[in-house]
Tab-separated table of C-alpha atoms and ligand atoms in Angstrom:
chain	number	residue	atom	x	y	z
U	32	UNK	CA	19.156	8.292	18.069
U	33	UNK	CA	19.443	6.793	21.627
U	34	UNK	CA	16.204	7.007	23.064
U	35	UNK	CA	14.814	5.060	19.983
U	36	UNK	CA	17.107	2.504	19.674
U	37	UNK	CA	15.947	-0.803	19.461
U	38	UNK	CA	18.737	-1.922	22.024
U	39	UNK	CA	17.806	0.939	24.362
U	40	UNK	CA	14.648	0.235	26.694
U	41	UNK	CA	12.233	2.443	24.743
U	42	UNK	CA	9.933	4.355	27.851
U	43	UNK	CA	8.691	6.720	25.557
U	44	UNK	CA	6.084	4.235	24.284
U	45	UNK	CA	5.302	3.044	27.514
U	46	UNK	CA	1.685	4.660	27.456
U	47	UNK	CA	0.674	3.033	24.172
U	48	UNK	CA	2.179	-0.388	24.868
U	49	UNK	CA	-0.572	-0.689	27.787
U	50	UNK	CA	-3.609	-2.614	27.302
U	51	UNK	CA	-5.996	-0.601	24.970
U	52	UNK	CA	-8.191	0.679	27.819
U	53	UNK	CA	-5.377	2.376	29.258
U	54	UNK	CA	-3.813	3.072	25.800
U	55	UNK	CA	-2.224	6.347	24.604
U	56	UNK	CA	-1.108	6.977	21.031
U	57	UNK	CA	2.311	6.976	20.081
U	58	UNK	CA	4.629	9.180	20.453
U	59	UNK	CA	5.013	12.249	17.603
U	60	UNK	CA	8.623	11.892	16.701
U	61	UNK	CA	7.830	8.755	14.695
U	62	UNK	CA	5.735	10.808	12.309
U	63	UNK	CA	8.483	12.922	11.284
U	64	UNK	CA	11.634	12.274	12.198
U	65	UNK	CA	13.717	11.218	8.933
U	66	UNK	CA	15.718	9.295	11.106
U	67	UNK	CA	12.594	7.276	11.970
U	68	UNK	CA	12.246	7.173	8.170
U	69	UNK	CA	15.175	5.587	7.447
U	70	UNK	CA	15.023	3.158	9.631
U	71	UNK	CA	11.593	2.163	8.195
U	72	UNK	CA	13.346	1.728	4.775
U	73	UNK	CA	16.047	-0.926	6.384
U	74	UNK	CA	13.467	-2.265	8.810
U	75	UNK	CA	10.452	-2.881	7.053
U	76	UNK	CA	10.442	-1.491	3.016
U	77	UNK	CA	13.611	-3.312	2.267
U	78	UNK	CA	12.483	-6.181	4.123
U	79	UNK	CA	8.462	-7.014	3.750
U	80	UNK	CA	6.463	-7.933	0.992
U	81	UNK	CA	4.993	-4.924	-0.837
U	82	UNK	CA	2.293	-4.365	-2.847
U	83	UNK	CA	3.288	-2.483	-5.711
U	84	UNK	CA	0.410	-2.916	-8.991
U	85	UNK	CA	-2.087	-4.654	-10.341
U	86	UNK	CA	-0.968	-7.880	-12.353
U	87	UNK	CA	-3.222	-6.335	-15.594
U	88	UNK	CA	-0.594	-3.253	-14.996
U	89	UNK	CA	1.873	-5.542	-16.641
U	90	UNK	CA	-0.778	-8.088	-18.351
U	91	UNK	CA	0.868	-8.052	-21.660
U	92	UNK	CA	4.344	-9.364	-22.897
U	93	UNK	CA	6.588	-6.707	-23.475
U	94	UNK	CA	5.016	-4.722	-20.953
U	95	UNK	CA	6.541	-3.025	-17.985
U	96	UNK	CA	6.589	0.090	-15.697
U	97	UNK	CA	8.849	1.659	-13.086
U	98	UNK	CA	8.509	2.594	-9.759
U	99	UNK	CA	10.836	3.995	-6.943
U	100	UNK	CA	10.336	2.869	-2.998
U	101	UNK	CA	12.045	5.414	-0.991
U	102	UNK	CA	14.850	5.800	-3.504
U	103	UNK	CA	15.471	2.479	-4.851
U	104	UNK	CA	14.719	2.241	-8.603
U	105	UNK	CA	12.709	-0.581	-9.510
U	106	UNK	CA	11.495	-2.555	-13.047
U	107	UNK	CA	8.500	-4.436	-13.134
U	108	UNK	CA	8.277	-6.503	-16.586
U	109	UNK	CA	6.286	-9.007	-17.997
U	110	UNK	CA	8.874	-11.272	-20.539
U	111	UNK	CA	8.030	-12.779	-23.611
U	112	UNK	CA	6.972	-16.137	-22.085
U	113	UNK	CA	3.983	-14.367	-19.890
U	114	UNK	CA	6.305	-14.391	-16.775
U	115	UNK	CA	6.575	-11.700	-14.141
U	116	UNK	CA	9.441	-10.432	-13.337
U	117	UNK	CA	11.365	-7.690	-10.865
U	118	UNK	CA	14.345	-6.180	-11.075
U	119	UNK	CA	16.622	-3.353	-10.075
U	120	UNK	CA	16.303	-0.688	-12.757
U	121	UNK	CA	19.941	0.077	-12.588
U	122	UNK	CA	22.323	-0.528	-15.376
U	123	UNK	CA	25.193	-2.666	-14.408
U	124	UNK	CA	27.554	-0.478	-15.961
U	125	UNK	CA	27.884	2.730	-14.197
U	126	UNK	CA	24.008	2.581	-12.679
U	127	UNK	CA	21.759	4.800	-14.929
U	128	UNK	CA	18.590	3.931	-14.944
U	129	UNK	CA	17.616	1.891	-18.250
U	130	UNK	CA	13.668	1.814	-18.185
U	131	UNK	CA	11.366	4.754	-17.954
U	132	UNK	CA	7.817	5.285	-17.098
U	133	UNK	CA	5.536	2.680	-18.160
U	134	UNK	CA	4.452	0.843	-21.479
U	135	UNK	CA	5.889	-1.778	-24.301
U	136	UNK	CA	9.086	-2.463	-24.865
U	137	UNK	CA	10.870	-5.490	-26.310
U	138	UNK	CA	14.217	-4.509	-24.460
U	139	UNK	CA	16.057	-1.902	-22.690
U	140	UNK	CA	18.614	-0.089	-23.718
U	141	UNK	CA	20.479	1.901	-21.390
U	142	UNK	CA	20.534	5.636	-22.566
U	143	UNK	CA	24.262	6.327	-21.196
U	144	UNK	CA	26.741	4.158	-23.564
U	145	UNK	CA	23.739	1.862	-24.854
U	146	UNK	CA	24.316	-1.584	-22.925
U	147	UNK	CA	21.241	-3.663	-23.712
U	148	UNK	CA	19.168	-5.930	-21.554
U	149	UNK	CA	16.224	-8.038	-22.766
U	150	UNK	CA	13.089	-8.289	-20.361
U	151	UNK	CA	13.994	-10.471	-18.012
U	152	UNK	CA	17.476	-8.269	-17.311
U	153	UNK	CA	19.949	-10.386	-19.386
U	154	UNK	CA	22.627	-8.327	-20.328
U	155	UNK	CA	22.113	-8.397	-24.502
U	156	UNK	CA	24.971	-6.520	-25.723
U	157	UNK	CA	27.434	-4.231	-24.182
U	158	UNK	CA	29.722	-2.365	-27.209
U	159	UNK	CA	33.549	-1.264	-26.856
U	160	UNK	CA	34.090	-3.918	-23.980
U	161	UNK	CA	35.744	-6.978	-25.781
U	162	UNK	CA	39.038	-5.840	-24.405
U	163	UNK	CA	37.877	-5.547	-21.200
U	164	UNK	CA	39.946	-8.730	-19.245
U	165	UNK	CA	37.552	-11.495	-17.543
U	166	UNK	CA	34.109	-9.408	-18.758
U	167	UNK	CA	31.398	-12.099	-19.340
U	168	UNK	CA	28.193	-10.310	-20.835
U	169	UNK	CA	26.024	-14.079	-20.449
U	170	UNK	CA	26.938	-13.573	-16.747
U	171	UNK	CA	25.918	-10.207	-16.441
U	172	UNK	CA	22.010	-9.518	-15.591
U	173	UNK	CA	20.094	-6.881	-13.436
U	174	UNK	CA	19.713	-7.539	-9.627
U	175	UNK	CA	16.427	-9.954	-9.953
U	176	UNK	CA	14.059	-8.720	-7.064
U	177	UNK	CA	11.389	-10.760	-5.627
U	178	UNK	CA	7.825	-11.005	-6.932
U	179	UNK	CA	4.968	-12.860	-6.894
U	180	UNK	CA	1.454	-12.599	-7.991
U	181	UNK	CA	-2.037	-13.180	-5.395
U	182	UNK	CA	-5.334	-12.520	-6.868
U	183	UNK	CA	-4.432	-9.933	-9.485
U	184	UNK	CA	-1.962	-8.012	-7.317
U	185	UNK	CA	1.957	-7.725	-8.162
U	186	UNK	CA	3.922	-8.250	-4.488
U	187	UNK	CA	7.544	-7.859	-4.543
U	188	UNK	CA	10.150	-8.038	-1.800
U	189	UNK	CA	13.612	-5.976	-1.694
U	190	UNK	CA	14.815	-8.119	1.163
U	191	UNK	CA	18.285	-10.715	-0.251
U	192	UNK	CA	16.350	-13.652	1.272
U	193	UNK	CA	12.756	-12.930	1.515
U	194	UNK	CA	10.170	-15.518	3.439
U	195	UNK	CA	7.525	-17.135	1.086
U	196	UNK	CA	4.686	-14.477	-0.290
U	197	UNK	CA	2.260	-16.639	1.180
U	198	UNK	CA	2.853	-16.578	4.782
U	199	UNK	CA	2.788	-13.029	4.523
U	200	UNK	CA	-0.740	-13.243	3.171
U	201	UNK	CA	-1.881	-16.083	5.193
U	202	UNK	CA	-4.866	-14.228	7.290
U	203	UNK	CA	-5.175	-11.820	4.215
U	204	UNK	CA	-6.013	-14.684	2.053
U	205	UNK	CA	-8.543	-16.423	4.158
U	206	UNK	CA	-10.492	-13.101	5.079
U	207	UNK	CA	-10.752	-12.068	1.668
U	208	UNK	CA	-10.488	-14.835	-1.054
U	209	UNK	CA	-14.296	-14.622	-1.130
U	210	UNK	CA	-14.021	-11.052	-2.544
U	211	UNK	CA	-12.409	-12.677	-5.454
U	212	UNK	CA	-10.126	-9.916	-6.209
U	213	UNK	CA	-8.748	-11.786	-9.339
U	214	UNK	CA	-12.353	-11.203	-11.368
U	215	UNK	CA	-12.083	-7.385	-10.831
U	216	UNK	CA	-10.293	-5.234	-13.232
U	217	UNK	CA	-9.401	-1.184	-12.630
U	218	UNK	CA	-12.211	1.396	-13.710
U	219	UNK	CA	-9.542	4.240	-12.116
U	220	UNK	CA	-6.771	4.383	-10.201
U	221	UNK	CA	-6.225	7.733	-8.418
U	222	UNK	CA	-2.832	9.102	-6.599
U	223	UNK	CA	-3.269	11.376	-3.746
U	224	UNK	CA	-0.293	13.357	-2.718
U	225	UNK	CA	-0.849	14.440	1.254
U	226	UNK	CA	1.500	16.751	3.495
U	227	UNK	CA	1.224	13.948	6.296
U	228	UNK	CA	3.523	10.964	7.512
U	229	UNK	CA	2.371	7.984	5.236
U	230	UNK	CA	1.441	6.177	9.041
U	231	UNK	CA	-1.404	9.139	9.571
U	232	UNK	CA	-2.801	8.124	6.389
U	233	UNK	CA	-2.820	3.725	7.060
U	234	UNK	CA	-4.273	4.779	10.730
U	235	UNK	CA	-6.731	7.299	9.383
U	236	UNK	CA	-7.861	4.576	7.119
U	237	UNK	CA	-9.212	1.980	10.323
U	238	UNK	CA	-10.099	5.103	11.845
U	239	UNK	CA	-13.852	3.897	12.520
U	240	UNK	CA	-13.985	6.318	15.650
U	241	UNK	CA	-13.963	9.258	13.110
U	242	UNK	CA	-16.493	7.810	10.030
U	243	UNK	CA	-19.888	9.562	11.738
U	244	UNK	CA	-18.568	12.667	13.084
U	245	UNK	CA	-15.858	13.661	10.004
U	246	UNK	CA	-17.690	11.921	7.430
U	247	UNK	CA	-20.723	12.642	8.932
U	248	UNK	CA	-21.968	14.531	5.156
U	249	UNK	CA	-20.577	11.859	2.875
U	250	UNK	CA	-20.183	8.273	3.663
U	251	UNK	CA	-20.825	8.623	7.486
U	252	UNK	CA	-24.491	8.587	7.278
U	253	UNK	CA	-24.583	5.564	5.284
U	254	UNK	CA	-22.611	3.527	8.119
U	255	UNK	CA	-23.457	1.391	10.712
U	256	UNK	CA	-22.480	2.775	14.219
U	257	UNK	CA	-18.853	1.696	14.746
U	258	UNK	CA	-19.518	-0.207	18.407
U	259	UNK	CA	-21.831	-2.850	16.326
U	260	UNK	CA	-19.067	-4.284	14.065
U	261	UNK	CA	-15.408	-3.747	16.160
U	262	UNK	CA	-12.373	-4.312	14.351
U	263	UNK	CA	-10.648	-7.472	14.473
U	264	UNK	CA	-6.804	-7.709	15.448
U	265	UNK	CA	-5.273	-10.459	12.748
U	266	UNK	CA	-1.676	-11.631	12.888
U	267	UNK	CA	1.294	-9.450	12.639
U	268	UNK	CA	-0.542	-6.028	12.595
U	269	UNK	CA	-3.295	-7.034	10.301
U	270	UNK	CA	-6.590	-6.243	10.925
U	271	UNK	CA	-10.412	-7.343	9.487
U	272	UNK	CA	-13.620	-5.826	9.954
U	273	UNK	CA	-17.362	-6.909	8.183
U	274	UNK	CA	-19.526	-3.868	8.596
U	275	UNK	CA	-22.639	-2.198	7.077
U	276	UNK	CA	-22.011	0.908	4.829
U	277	UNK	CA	-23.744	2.241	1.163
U	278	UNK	CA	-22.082	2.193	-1.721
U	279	UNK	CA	-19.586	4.484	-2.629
U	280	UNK	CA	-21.940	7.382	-4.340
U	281	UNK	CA	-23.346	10.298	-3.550
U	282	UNK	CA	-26.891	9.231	-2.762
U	283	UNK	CA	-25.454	5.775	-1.517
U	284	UNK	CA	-26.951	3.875	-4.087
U	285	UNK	CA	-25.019	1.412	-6.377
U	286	UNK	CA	-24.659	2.090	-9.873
U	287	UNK	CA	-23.705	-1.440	-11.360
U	288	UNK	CA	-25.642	-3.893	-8.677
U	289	UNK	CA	-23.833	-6.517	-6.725
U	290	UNK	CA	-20.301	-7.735	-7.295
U	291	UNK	CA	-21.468	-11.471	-8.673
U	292	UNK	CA	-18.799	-12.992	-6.141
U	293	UNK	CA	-20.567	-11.413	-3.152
U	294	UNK	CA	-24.545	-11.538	-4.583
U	295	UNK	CA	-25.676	-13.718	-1.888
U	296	UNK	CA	-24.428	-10.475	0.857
U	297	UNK	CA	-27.022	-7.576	1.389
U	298	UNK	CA	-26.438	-4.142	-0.575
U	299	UNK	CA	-25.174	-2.606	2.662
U	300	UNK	CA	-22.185	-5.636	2.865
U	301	UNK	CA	-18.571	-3.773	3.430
U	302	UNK	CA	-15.198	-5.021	4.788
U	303	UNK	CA	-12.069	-3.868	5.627
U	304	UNK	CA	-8.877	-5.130	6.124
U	305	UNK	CA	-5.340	-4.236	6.538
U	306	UNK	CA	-2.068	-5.761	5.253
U	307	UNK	CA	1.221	-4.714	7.015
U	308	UNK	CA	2.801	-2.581	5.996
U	309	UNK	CA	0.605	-0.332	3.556
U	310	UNK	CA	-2.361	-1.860	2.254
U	311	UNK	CA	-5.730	-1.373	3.199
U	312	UNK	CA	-8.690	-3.021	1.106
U	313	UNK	CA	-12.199	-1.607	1.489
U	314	UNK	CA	-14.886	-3.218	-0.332
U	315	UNK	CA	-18.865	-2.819	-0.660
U	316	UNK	CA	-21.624	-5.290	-2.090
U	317	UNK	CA	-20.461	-3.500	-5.645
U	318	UNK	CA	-16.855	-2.390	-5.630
U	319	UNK	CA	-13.091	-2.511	-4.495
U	320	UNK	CA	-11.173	0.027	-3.491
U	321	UNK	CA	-7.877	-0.757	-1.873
U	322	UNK	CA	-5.061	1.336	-1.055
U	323	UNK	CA	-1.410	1.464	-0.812
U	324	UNK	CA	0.047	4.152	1.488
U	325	UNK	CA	3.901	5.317	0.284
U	326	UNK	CA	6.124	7.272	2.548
U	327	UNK	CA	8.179	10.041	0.724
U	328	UNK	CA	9.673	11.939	3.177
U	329	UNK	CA	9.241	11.866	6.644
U	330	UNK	CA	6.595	14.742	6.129
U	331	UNK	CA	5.328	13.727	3.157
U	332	UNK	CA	3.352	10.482	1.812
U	333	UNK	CA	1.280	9.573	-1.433
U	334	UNK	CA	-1.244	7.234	-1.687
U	335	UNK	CA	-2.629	5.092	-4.564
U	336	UNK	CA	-6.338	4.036	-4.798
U	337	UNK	CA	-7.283	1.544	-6.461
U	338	UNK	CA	-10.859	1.750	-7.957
U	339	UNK	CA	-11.928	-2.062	-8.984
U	340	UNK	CA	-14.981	-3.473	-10.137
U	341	UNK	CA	-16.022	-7.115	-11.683
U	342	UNK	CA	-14.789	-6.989	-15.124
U	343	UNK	CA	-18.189	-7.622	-16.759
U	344	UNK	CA	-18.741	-4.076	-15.058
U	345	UNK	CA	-16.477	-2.234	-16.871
U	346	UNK	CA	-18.062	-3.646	-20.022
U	347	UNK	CA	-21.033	-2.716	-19.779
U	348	UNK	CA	-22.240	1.188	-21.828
U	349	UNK	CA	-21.498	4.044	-19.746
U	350	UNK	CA	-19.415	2.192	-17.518
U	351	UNK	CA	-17.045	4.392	-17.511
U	352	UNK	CA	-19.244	7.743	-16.677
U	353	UNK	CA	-20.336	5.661	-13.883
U	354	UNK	CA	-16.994	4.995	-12.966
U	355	UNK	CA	-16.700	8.492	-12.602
U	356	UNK	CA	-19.186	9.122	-9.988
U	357	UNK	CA	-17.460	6.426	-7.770
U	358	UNK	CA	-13.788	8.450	-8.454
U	359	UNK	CA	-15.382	12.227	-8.094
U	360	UNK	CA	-16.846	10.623	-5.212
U	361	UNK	CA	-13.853	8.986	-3.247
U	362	UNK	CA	-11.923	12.518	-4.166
U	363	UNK	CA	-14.776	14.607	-1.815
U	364	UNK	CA	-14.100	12.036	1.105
U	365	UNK	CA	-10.253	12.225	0.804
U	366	UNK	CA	-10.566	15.809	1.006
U	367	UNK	CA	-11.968	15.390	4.496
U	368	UNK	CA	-9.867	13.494	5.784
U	369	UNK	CA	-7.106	15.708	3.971
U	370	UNK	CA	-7.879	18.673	6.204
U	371	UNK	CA	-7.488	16.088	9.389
U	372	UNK	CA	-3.736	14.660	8.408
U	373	UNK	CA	-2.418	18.089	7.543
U	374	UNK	CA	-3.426	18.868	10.974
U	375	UNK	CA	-2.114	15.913	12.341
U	376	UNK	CA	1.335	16.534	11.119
U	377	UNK	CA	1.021	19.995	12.312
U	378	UNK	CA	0.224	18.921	15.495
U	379	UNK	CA	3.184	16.212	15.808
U	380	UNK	CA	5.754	18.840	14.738
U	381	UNK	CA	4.720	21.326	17.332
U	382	UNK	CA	6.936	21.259	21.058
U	383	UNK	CA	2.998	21.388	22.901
U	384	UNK	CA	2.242	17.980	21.107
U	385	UNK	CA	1.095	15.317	23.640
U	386	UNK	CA	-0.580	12.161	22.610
U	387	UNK	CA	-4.250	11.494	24.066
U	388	UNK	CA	-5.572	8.490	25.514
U	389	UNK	CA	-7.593	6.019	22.647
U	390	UNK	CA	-10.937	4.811	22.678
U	391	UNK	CA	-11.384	1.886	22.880
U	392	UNK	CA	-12.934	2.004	19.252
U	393	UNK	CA	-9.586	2.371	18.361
U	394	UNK	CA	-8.456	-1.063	18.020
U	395	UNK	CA	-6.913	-1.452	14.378
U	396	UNK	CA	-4.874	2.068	15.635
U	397	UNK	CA	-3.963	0.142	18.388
U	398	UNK	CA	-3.461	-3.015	17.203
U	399	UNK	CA	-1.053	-1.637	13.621
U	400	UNK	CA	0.877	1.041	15.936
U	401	UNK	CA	1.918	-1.672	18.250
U	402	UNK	CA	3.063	-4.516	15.565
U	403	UNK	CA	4.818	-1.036	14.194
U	404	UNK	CA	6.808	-0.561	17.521
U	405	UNK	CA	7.670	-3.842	17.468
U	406	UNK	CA	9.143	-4.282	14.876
U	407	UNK	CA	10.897	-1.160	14.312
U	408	UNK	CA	11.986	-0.684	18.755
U	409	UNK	CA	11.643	-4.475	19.607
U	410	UNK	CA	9.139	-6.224	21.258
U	411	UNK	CA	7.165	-5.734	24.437
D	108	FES	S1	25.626	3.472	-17.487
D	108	FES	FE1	24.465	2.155	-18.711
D	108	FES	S2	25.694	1.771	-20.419
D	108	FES	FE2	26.913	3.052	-19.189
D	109	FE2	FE1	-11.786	9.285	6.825
């Protein structure tokens, strides 16, 4: 692909690479070209920290689920001695997967010819293969994949020699340790399947321009106007924002109180705050709900919400009818916003597509789409 090559001088994004006053949006090819696609995978989902579950997920030993990022099979387990580990979930004999789905197990074995691996990917026993010459089963283990655990959240990295978790969340960390992510447990965790390129759905989610007009009959009219608290550009794409908003209910009116890590902030406290390449956590004065944005095809995305709340929540009778209100409710203002990426990737695939100017209220757009061209067409 020429024109996008990293090596090649890349006009096409000319317009958006301007200063955000004079900004465009990008160009529509990068929402659905499976080209563009694959070069995310070796650019940045093979290469980046990911967040891919919630440490409680895999809280137990002997538990463990699987998950596939753009095609590579993954095992997330949690061993005997409490440790976490990652690793490709890909037999070492002819490549079958050996773990399925999600749950307790005290090993794998794979369901081909029955090689066995215990949880932290140590080959266990492999039968018939005494006679084969040189064949070590102690040296034999599943490719170990990075992870690492922040707050309650299971990161891992695909890359061979990944840079330390923490400098990725370095900003992320600071803006948000007060949240105290690590006392909140899951009341639900929803997964949203949308015909759009998974970028529509991380820009649509620091969309601020669009909260009072599209959201105008849910959320919207609990917000503060979006010129009062701008977003804030944070390092390498990231992005942070402290505004005023309702809870997440119908009537706007909590249904638990105050998170007790954020008690001394008002009931109408909310943040926001985005990790590159997929996260975005959203939080009120009495709940959590972060997101993680997946592409599956070029077309095609699904995204996972988190629901959290304080664990003493979740304890408390009826907690989790109430729980439902907050999930019933997050599934009406989805469907908005559903309506507007369908479009969007209508729009993109059309030969009339042209992208508009921004507004200036644009700023987390502006600021992700231009770490994103970066880093996938080279720098400025
Ligand atoms: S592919 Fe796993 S034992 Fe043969
Ligand atoms: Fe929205």
């Amino acid at each position: 692909m020429p024109a996008q090559d990293s090596t090649t001088r890349p006009i096409q994004f000319e317009k958006t690479r301007r200063p955000l006053p004079e900004a465009s949006h990008a160009p529509g090819f990068i929402y659905h070209s499976e080209e563009v696609l694959a070069e995310e995978k070796r650019k940045i989902f093979l290469k980046e920290w990911l967040c891919v579950a919630r440490s409680e997920e895999v809280g137990e030993p002997g538990s463990y689920m699987t998950l596939g990022i753009l095609g590579e099979p993954i095992v997330i387990t949690r061993d005997a001695q409490g440790r976490i580990n990652c690793f490709a979930n890909m037999c070492l004999h002819r490549g079958v997967e050996v773990a399925y789905g999600c749950g307790h197990a005290e090993e794998f074995s794979c369901p081909y010819h029955a090689w066995r691996y215990d949880l932290s990917g140590r080959l266990v026993s492999a039968s018939y293969m005494r006679e084969s010459c040189g064949f070590d089963p102690k040296a034999v283990r599943l490719k170990p994949i990075a992870v690492g655990e922040w707050t309650g959240w299971v990161f891992i990295n695909l890359a061979d020699d990944p840079k330390p978790l923490q400098d990725h969340l370095e900003f992320f960390s600071r803006d948000l340790g007060f949240l105290k992510m690590e006392d909140c447990r899951i009341g639900s965790k929803l997964v949203i399947d949308l015909k759009a390129n998974w970028k529509f759905v991380v820009e649509n989610l620091m969309d601020i321009y669009h909260a009072r007009t599209l959201h105008i009959n849910t959320f919207g009219k609990f917000r503060s106007s979006p010129e009062k608290h701008p977003t804030e550009p944070r390092p390498n794409g990231g992005t942070f924002m402290i505004y005023e908003a309702a809870p997440m209910t119908p009537d706007g009116k909590t249904l638990f109180g105050r998170m007790p890590a954020i008690a001394d902030r008002g009931d109408s406290f909310a943040c926001s705050s985005h990790l590159f390449p997929n996260m975005q956590v959203i939080a009120r004065s009495d709940n959590i709900h972060p997101l993680v944005m997946w592409p599956v095809t070029a077309n095609t995305s699904r995204t996972i919400v988190y629901n959290l709340f304080p664990k003493e929540f979740l304890e408390q009778p009826g907690a989790h009818e109430r729980v439902k209100v907050y999930d019933d409710y997050i599934h009406v203002v989805l469907e908005e916003d559903r309506l507007m990426m369908d479009s969007l990737q209508r729009a993109v695939q059309s030969k009339n597509y042209e992208p508009g100017r921004m507004s200036t209220l644009e700023v987390g757009i502006y600021t992700v789409v231009n770490d994103y061209l970066d880093r996938m067409f080279g720098s400025r």
